[in-house]
PDB file of C-alpha atoms in Angstrom:
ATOM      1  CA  UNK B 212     129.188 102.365 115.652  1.00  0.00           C
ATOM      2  CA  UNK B 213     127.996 101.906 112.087  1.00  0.00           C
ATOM      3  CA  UNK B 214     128.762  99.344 109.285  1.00  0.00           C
ATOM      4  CA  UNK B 215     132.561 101.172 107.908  1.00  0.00           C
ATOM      5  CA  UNK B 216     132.406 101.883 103.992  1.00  0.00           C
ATOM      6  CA  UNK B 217     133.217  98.777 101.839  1.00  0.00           C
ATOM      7  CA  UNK B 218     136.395  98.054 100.787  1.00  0.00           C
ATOM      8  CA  UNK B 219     137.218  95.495  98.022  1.00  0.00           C
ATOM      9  CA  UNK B 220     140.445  94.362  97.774  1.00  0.00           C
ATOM     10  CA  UNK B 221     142.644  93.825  94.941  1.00  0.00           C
ATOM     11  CA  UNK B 222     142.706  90.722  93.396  1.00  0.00           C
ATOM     12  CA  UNK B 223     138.975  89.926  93.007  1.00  0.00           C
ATOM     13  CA  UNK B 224     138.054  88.715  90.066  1.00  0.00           C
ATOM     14  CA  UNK B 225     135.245  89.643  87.560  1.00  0.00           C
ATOM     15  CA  UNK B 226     131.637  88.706  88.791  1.00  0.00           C
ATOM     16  CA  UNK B 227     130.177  86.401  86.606  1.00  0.00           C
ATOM     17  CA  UNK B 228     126.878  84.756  86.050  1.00  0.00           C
ATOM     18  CA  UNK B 229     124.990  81.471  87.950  1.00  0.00           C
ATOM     19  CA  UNK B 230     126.924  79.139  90.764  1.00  0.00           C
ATOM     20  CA  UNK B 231     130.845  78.323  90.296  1.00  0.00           C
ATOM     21  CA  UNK B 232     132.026  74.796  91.736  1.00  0.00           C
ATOM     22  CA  UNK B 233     135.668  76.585  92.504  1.00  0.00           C
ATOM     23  CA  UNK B 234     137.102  80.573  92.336  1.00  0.00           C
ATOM     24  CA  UNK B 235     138.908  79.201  88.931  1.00  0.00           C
ATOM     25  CA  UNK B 236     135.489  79.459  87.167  1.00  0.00           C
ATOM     26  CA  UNK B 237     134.496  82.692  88.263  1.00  0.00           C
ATOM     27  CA  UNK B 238     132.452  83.728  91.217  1.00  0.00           C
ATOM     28  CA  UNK B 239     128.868  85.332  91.775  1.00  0.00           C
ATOM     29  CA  UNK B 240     127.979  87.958  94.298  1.00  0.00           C
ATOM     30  CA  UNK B 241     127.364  85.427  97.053  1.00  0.00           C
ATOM     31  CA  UNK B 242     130.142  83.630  96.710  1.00  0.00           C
ATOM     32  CA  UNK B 243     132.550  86.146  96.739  1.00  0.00           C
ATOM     33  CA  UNK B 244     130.155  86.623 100.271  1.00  0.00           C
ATOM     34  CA  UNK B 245     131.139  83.492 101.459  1.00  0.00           C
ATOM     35  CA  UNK B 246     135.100  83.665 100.652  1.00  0.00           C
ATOM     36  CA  UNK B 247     135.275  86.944 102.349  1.00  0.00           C
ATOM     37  CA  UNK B 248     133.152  85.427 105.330  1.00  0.00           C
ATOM     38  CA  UNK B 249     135.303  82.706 105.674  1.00  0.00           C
ATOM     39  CA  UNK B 250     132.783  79.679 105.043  1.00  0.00           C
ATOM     40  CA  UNK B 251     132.950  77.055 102.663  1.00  0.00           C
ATOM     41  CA  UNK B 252     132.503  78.406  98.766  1.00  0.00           C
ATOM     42  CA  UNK B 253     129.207  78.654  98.506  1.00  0.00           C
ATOM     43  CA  UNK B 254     126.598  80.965  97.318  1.00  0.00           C
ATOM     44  CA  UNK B 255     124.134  80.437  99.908  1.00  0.00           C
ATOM     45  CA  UNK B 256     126.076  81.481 102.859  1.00  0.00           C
ATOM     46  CA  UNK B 257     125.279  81.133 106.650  1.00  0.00           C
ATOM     47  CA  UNK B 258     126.554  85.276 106.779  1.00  0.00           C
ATOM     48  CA  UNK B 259     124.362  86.735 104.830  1.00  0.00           C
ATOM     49  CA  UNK B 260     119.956  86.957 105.560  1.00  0.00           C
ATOM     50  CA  UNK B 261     118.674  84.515 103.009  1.00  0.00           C
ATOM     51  CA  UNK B 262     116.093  87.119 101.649  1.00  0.00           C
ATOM     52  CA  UNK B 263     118.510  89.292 101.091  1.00  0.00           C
ATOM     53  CA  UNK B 264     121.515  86.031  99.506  1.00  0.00           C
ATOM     54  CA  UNK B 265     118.155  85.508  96.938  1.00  0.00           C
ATOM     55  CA  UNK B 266     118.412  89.415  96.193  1.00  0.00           C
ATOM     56  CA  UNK B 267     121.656  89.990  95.473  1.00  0.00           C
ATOM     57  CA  UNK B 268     121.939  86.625  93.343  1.00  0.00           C
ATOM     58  CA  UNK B 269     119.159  87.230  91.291  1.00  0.00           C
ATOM     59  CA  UNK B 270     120.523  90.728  90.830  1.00  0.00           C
ATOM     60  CA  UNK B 271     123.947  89.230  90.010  1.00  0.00           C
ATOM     61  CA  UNK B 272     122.218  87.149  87.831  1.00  0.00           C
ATOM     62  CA  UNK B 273     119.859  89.816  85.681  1.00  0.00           C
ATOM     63  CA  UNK B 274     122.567  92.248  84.610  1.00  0.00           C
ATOM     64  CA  UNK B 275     125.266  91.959  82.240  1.00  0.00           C
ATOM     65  CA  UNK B 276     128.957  91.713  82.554  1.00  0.00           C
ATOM     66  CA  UNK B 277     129.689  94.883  82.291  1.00  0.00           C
ATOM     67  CA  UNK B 278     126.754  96.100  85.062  1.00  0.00           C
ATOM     68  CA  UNK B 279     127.414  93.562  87.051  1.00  0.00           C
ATOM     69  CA  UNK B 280     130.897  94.887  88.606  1.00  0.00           C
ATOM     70  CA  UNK B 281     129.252  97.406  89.859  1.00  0.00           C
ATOM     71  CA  UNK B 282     127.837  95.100  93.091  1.00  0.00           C
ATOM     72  CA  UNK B 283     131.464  94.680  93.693  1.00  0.00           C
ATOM     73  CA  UNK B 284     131.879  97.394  96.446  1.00  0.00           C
ATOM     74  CA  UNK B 285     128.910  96.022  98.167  1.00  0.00           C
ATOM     75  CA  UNK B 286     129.682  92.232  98.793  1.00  0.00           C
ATOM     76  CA  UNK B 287     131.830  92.917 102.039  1.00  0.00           C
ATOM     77  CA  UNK B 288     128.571  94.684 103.469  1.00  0.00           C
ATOM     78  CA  UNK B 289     126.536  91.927 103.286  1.00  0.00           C
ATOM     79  CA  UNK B 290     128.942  89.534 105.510  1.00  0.00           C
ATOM     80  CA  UNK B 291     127.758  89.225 108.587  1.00  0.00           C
ATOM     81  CA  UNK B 292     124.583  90.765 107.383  1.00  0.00           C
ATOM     82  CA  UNK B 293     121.934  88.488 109.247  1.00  0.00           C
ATOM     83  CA  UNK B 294     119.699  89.932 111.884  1.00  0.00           C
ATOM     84  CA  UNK B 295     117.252  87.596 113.862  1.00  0.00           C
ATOM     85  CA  UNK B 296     115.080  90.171 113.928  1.00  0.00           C
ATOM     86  CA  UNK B 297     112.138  88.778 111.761  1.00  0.00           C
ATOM     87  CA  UNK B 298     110.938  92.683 110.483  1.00  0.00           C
ATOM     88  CA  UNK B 299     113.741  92.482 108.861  1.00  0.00           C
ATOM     89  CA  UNK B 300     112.183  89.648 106.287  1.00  0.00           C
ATOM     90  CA  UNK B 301     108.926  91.586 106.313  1.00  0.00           C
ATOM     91  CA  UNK B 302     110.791  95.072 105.369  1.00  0.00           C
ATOM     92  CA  UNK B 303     112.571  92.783 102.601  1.00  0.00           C
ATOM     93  CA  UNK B 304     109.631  91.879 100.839  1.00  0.00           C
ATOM     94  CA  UNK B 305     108.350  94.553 100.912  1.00  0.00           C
ATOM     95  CA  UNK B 306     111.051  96.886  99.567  1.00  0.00           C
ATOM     96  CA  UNK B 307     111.398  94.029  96.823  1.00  0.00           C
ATOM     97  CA  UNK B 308     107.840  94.403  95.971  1.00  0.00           C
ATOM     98  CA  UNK B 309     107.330  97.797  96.050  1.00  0.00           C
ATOM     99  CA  UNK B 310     110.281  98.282  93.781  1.00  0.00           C
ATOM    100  CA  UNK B 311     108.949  95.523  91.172  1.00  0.00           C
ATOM    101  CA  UNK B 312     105.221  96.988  91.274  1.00  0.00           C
ATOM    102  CA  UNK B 313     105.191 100.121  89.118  1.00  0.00           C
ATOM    103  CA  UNK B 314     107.048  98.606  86.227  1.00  0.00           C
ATOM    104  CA  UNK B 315     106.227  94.941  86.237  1.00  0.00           C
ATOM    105  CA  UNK B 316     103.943  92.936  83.698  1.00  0.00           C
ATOM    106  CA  UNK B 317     100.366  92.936  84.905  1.00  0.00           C
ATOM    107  CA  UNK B 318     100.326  89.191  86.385  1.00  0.00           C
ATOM    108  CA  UNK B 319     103.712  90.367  88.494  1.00  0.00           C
ATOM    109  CA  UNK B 320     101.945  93.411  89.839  1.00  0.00           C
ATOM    110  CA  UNK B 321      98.762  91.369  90.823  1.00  0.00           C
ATOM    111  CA  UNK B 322     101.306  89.324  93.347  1.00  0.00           C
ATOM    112  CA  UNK B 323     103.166  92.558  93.765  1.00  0.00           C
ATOM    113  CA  UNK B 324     100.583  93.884  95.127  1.00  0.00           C
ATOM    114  CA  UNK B 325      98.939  91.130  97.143  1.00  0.00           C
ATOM    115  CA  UNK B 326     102.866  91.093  98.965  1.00  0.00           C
ATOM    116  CA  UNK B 327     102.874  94.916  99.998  1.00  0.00           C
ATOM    117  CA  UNK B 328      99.300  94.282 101.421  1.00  0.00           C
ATOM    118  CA  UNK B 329     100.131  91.270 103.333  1.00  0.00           C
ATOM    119  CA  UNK B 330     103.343  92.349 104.595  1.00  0.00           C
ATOM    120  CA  UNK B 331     102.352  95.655 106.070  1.00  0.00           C
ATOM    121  CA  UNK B 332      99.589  94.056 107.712  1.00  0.00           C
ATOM    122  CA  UNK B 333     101.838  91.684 109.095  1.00  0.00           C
ATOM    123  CA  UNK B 334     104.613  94.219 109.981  1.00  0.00           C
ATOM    124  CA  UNK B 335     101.860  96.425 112.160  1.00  0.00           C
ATOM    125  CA  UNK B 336     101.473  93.384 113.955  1.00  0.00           C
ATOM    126  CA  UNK B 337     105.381  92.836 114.778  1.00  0.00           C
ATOM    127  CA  UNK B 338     105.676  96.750 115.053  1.00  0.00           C
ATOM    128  CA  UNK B 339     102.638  96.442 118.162  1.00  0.00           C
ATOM    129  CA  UNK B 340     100.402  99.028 115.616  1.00  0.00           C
ATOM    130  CA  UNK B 341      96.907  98.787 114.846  1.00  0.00           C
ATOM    131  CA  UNK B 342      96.558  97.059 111.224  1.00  0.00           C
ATOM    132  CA  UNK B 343      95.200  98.940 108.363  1.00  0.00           C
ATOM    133  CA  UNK B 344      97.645 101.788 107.440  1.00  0.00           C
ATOM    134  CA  UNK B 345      99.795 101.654 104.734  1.00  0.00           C
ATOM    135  CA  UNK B 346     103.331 103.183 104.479  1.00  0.00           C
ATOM    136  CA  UNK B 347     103.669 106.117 102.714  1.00  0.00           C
ATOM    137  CA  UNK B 348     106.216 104.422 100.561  1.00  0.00           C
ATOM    138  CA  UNK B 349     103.881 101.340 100.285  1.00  0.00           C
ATOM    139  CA  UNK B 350     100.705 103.932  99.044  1.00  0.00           C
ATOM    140  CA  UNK B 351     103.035 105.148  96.690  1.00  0.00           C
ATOM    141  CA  UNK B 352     103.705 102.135  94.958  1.00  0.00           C
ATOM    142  CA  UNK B 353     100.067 101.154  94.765  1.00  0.00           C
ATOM    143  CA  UNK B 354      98.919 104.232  93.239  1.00  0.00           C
ATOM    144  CA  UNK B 355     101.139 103.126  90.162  1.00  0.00           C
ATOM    145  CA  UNK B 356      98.912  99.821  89.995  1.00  0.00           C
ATOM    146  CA  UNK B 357      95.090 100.397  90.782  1.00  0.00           C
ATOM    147  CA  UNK B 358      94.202  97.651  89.378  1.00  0.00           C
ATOM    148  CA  UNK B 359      96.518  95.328  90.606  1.00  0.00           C
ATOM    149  CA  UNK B 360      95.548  96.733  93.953  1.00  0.00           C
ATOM    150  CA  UNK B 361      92.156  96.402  93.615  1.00  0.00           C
ATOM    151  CA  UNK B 362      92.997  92.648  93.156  1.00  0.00           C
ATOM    152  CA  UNK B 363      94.778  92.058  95.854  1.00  0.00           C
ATOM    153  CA  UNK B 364      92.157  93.510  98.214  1.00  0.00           C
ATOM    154  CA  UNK B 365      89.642  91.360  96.572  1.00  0.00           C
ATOM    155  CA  UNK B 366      91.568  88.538  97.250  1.00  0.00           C
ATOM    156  CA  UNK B 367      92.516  89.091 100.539  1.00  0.00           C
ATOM    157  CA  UNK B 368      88.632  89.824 101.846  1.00  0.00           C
ATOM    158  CA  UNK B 369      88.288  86.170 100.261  1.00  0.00           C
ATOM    159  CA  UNK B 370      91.071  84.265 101.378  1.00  0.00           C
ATOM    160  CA  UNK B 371      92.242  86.353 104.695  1.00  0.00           C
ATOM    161  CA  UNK B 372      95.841  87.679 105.549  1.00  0.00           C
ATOM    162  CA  UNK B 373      98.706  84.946 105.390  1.00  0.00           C
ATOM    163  CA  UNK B 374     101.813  85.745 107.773  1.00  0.00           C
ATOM    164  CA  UNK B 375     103.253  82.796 106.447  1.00  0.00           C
ATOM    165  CA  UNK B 376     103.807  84.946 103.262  1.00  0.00           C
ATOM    166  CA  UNK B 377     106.535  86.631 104.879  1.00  0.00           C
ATOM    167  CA  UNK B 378     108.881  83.601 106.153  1.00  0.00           C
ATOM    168  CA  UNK B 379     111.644  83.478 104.534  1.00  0.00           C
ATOM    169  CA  UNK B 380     111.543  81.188 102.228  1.00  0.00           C
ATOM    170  CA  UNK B 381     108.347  82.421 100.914  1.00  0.00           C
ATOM    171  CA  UNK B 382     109.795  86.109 101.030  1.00  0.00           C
ATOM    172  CA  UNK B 383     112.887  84.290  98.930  1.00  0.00           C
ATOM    173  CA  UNK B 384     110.260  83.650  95.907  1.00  0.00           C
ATOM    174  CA  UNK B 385     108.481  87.144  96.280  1.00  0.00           C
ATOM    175  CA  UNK B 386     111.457  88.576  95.799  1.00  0.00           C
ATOM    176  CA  UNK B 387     113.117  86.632  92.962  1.00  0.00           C
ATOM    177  CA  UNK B 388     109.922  87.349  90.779  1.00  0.00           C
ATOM    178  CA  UNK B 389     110.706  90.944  91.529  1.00  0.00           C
ATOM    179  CA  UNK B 390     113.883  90.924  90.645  1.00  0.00           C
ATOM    180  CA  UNK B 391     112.608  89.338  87.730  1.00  0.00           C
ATOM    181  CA  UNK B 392     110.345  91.568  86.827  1.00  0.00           C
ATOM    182  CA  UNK B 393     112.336  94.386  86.493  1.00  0.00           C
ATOM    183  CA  UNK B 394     114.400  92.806  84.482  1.00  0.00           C
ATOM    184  CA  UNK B 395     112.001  92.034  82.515  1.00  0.00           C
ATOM    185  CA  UNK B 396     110.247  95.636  82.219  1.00  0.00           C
ATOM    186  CA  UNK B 397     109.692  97.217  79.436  1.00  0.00           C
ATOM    187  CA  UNK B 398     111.062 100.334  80.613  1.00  0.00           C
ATOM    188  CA  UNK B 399     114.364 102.120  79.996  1.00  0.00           C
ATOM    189  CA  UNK B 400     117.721 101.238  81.825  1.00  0.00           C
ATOM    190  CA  UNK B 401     116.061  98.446  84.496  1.00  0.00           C
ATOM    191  CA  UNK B 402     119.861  97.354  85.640  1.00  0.00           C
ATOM    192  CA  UNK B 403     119.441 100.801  87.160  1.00  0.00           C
ATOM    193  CA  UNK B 404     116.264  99.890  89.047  1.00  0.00           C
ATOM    194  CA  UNK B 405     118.015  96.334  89.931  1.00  0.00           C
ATOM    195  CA  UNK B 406     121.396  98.161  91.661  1.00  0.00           C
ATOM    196  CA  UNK B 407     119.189 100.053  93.408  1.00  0.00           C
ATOM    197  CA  UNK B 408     117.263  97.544  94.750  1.00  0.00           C
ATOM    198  CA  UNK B 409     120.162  95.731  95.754  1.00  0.00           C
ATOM    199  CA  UNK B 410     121.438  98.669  97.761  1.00  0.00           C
ATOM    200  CA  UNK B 411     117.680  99.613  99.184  1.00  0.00           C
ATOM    201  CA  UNK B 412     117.813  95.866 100.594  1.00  0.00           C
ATOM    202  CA  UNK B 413     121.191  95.945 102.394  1.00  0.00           C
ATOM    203  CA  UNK B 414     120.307  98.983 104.053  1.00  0.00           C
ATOM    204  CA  UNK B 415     116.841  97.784 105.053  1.00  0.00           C
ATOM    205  CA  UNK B 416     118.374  94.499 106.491  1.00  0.00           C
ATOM    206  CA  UNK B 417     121.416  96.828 108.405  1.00  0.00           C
ATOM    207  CA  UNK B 418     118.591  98.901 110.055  1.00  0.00           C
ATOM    208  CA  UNK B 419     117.948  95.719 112.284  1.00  0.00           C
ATOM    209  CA  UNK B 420     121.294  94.425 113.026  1.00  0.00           C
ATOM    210  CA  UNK B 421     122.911  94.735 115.736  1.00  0.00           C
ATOM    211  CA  UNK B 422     125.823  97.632 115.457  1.00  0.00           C
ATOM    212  CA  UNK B 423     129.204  95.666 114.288  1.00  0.00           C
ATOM    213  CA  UNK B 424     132.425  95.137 115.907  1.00  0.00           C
ATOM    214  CA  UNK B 425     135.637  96.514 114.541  1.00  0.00           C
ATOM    215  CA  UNK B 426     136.689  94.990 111.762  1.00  0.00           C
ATOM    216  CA  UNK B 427     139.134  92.202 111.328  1.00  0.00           C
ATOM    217  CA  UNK B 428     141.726  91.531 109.307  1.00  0.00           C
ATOM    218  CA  UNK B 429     142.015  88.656 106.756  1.00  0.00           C
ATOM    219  CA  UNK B 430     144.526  87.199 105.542  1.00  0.00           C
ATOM    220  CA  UNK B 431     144.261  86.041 101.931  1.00  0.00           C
ATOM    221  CA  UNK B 432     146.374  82.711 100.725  1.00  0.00           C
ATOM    222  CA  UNK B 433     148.518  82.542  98.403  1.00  0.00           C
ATOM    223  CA  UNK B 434     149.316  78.707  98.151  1.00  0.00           C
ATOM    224  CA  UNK B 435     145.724  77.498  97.254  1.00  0.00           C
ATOM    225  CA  UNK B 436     145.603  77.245  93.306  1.00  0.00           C
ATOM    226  CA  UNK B 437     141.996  77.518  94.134  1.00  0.00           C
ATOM    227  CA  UNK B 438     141.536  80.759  95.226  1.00  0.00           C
ATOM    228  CA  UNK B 439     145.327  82.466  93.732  1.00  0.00           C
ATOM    229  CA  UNK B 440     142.693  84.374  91.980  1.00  0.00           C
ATOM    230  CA  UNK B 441     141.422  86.222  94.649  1.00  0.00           C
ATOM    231  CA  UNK B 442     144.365  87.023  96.459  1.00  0.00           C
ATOM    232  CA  UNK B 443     145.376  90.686  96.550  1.00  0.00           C
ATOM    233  CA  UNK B 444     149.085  92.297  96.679  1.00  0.00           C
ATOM    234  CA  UNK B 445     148.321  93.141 100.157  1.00  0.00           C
ATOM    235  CA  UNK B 446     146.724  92.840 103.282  1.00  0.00           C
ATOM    236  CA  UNK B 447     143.007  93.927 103.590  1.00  0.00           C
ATOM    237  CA  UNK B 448     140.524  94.853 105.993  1.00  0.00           C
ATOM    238  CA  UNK B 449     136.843  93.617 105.151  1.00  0.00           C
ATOM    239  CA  UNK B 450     133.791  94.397 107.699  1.00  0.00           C
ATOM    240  CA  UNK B 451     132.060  91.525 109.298  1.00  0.00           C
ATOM    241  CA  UNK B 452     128.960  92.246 111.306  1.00  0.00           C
TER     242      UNK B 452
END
């Protein structure tokens, strides 16, 4: 089996910026997460990897209203969405990084850089492969940053590899500059570059989960004021994993 196609259903309102205390003041990406998982309204949610929660709200966060409905499709795919597989926080960072690297401001590429480095070396070691060789996808992102390259090789003959780079919650940071840093680019269309990084990530995280169950149904009430909002004309299907 593989993870069905999304479905949102009717009834959910327009994503909006930052954290919401209830569904009557809007909702994020991650929130929305948790309402469909059925946890408490939150937007850090047990369902969802946390590298990949700190993705999606920083992407929910960077674009404008009008971009921003366009994560809508993809919020059911990330429920259920947490492998223990811990490659799958090393492949985060490093598709965060290598998608911040060509177009970030020099300072960003410098830890850009030093994050592909120290992630592949780590991933060779979960992966049972002799350290040393890149990814094609990870020499292709360096070439678009000698310098910041060159810097993060420096460093790394000084201080040595770190594989506590890649836990989570220092994965969570890594990625949040990036996402910032495309934002922040001085390059045309970056909300682009952001949706795409959002969808890169859920696909890198699904490659090490488990396959899914069928999907159940879920009910959505009608007698909460706090969530009449979200509740669609009909019954809907949403995939949990």
């Amino acid at each position: 089996m593989s993870r069905r196609a999304p479905f949102v259903p009717d009834g959910v309102p327009v994503l909006s910026r930052g954290r919401h205390r209830s569904p009557r003041k809007g909702a994020c990406f991650m929130e929305m997460a948790s309402f469909l998982a059925g946890e408490r309204w939150s937007d850090h949610p047990a369902c969802t990897h946390p590298v990949l929660a700190t993705v999606a709200r920083c992407v929910n966060d960077m674009l404008d209203d009008t971009q921003r409905q366009r994560l809508l499709t993809m919020i059911p795919e990330v429920v259920g969405l947490n492998p223990e597989d811990p490659r799958a926080t090393t492949a985060l960072l490093l598709t965060a990084a290598r998608a911040a690297l060509p177009v970030a401001a020099q300072e960003r590429q410098n830890v850009m850089a030093l994050a592909i480095l120290n992630a592949e070396r780590v991933l060779a070691e979960q992966d049972g492969r002799s350290p040393g060789q890149l990814s094609k996808a990870s020499r292709a992102a360096l070439a678009t940053a000698p310098a910041a390259e060159r810097w993060a090789r420096v460093h790394l003959a000084r201080m040595g590899f770190n594989p506590a780079a890649v836990r989570p919650s220092n994965a969570a940071k890594v990625a949040a500059l990036a996402v910032d840093g495309i934002a922040r680019a001085c390059i045309d269309e970056p909300e682009e570059r952001l949706v795409k990084l959002l969808r890169d990530a859920i696909d890198v995280v699904a490659a090490f989960s488990p396959l899914v169950p069928d999907p159940v149904t879920v009910s959505w009430p009608v007698s909460d004021p706090e969530v009449r909002e979200l509740t669609p004309t009909r019954r809907s299907r949403a995939s949990v994993g």
